[in-house]
Amino acid sequence: MACSSLGQSRSILFLSLHTTTSYNIIKDHHLSHITQESSYTMIILKLQPLFIIVSAIMVCLTQSFTPPSSIRPMARPSLQMTNQIQRLETSNPRMSQLVIHNNIVYTSGQINADSSTAIEQTRAILDEIDRLLALAGTDKSKVIKAMIWLSDIERDFDAMNEVWEEWIDKENKPVRACTEGKLAADKFLVEIQVEAAL
């Protein structure tokens, strides 16, 4: 059996020599007082190599064993790898339009100022969301969450839903919340933000 250090090897050599010397003394003692080899002496002589091997194994086990309480836990993955953040469409001084983190894509809230109705604004917003998701390398079938704000939920809820239901992947509908809130300007009727998996 191989030991893992020079100190262990020296211990084995010392123990082996000590054991050999001890048994040689026993052998000489018996041979000097017994004229004929007795069965007892023959057994000792035959078992001597086995005793040496067992002693060497015990030294290795004793010096190399690590108690469970001193075993160190596995190293954690690099935080730099698991928490890497990618930001896209960053020309706006206030925000990124797209952030990717831990294989999740986050869009900023999307609005549209070129249309005057909730149906038209919703359709334009969802077209922009399609573009952002494609830029990140994903699509609407992987959207897992959506937040929708309407400036007048009583007036525009059905109109927004008409376009939304046409747009979503019917086999992969996300969770969604829709609420009423005052948007950045009166011309904005709808704002939508989504999160999607890569």
mmCIF file of N, CA and C in Angstrom, residues 26 30 34 37-46:
data_model
loop_
_atom_site.group_PDB
_atom_site.id
_atom_site.type_symbol
_atom_site.label_atom_id
_atom_site.label_comp_id
_atom_site.label_asym_id
_atom_site.label_seq_id
_atom_site.Cartn_x
_atom_site.Cartn_y
_atom_site.Cartn_z
ATOM 1 N N ILE A 26 13.039 -12.881 18.954
ATOM 2 C CA ILE A 26 12.236 -14.042 19.360
ATOM 3 C C ILE A 26 12.768 -15.316 18.724
ATOM 4 N N HIS A 30 14.456 -18.513 20.734
ATOM 5 C CA HIS A 30 13.927 -19.862 20.660
ATOM 6 C C HIS A 30 14.958 -20.845 20.107
ATOM 7 N N ILE A 34 16.057 -24.079 22.096
ATOM 8 C CA ILE A 34 15.354 -25.261 21.605
ATOM 9 C C ILE A 34 16.212 -25.909 20.537
ATOM 10 N N GLU A 37 13.388 -27.329 15.879
ATOM 11 C CA GLU A 37 12.411 -26.282 15.571
ATOM 12 C C GLU A 37 11.027 -26.752 15.996
ATOM 13 N N SER A 38 10.436 -25.980 16.897
ATOM 14 C CA SER A 38 9.088 -26.319 17.340
ATOM 15 C C SER A 38 8.064 -25.734 16.384
ATOM 16 N N SER A 39 6.884 -26.252 16.429
ATOM 17 C CA SER A 39 5.809 -25.742 15.565
ATOM 18 C C SER A 39 5.478 -24.295 15.910
ATOM 19 N N TYR A 40 5.649 -23.911 17.175
ATOM 20 C CA TYR A 40 5.375 -22.530 17.595
ATOM 21 C C TYR A 40 6.323 -21.554 16.915
ATOM 22 N N THR A 41 7.608 -21.919 16.895
ATOM 23 C CA THR A 41 8.607 -21.058 16.265
ATOM 24 C C THR A 41 8.355 -20.951 14.779
ATOM 25 N N MET A 42 7.969 -22.018 14.121
ATOM 26 C CA MET A 42 7.711 -22.005 12.685
ATOM 27 C C MET A 42 6.526 -21.099 12.359
ATOM 28 N N ILE A 43 5.491 -21.131 13.208
ATOM 29 C CA ILE A 43 4.327 -20.266 12.976
ATOM 30 C C ILE A 43 4.714 -18.799 13.057
ATOM 31 N N ILE A 44 5.534 -18.435 14.068
ATOM 32 C CA ILE A 44 5.972 -17.048 14.218
ATOM 33 C C ILE A 44 6.762 -16.598 13.003
ATOM 34 N N LEU A 45 7.675 -17.439 12.547
ATOM 35 C CA LEU A 45 8.526 -17.089 11.413
ATOM 36 C C LEU A 45 7.699 -16.924 10.145
ATOM 37 N N LYS A 46 6.688 -17.747 9.962
ATOM 38 C CA LYS A 46 5.867 -17.667 8.761
ATOM 39 C C LYS A 46 4.933 -16.451 8.788
#
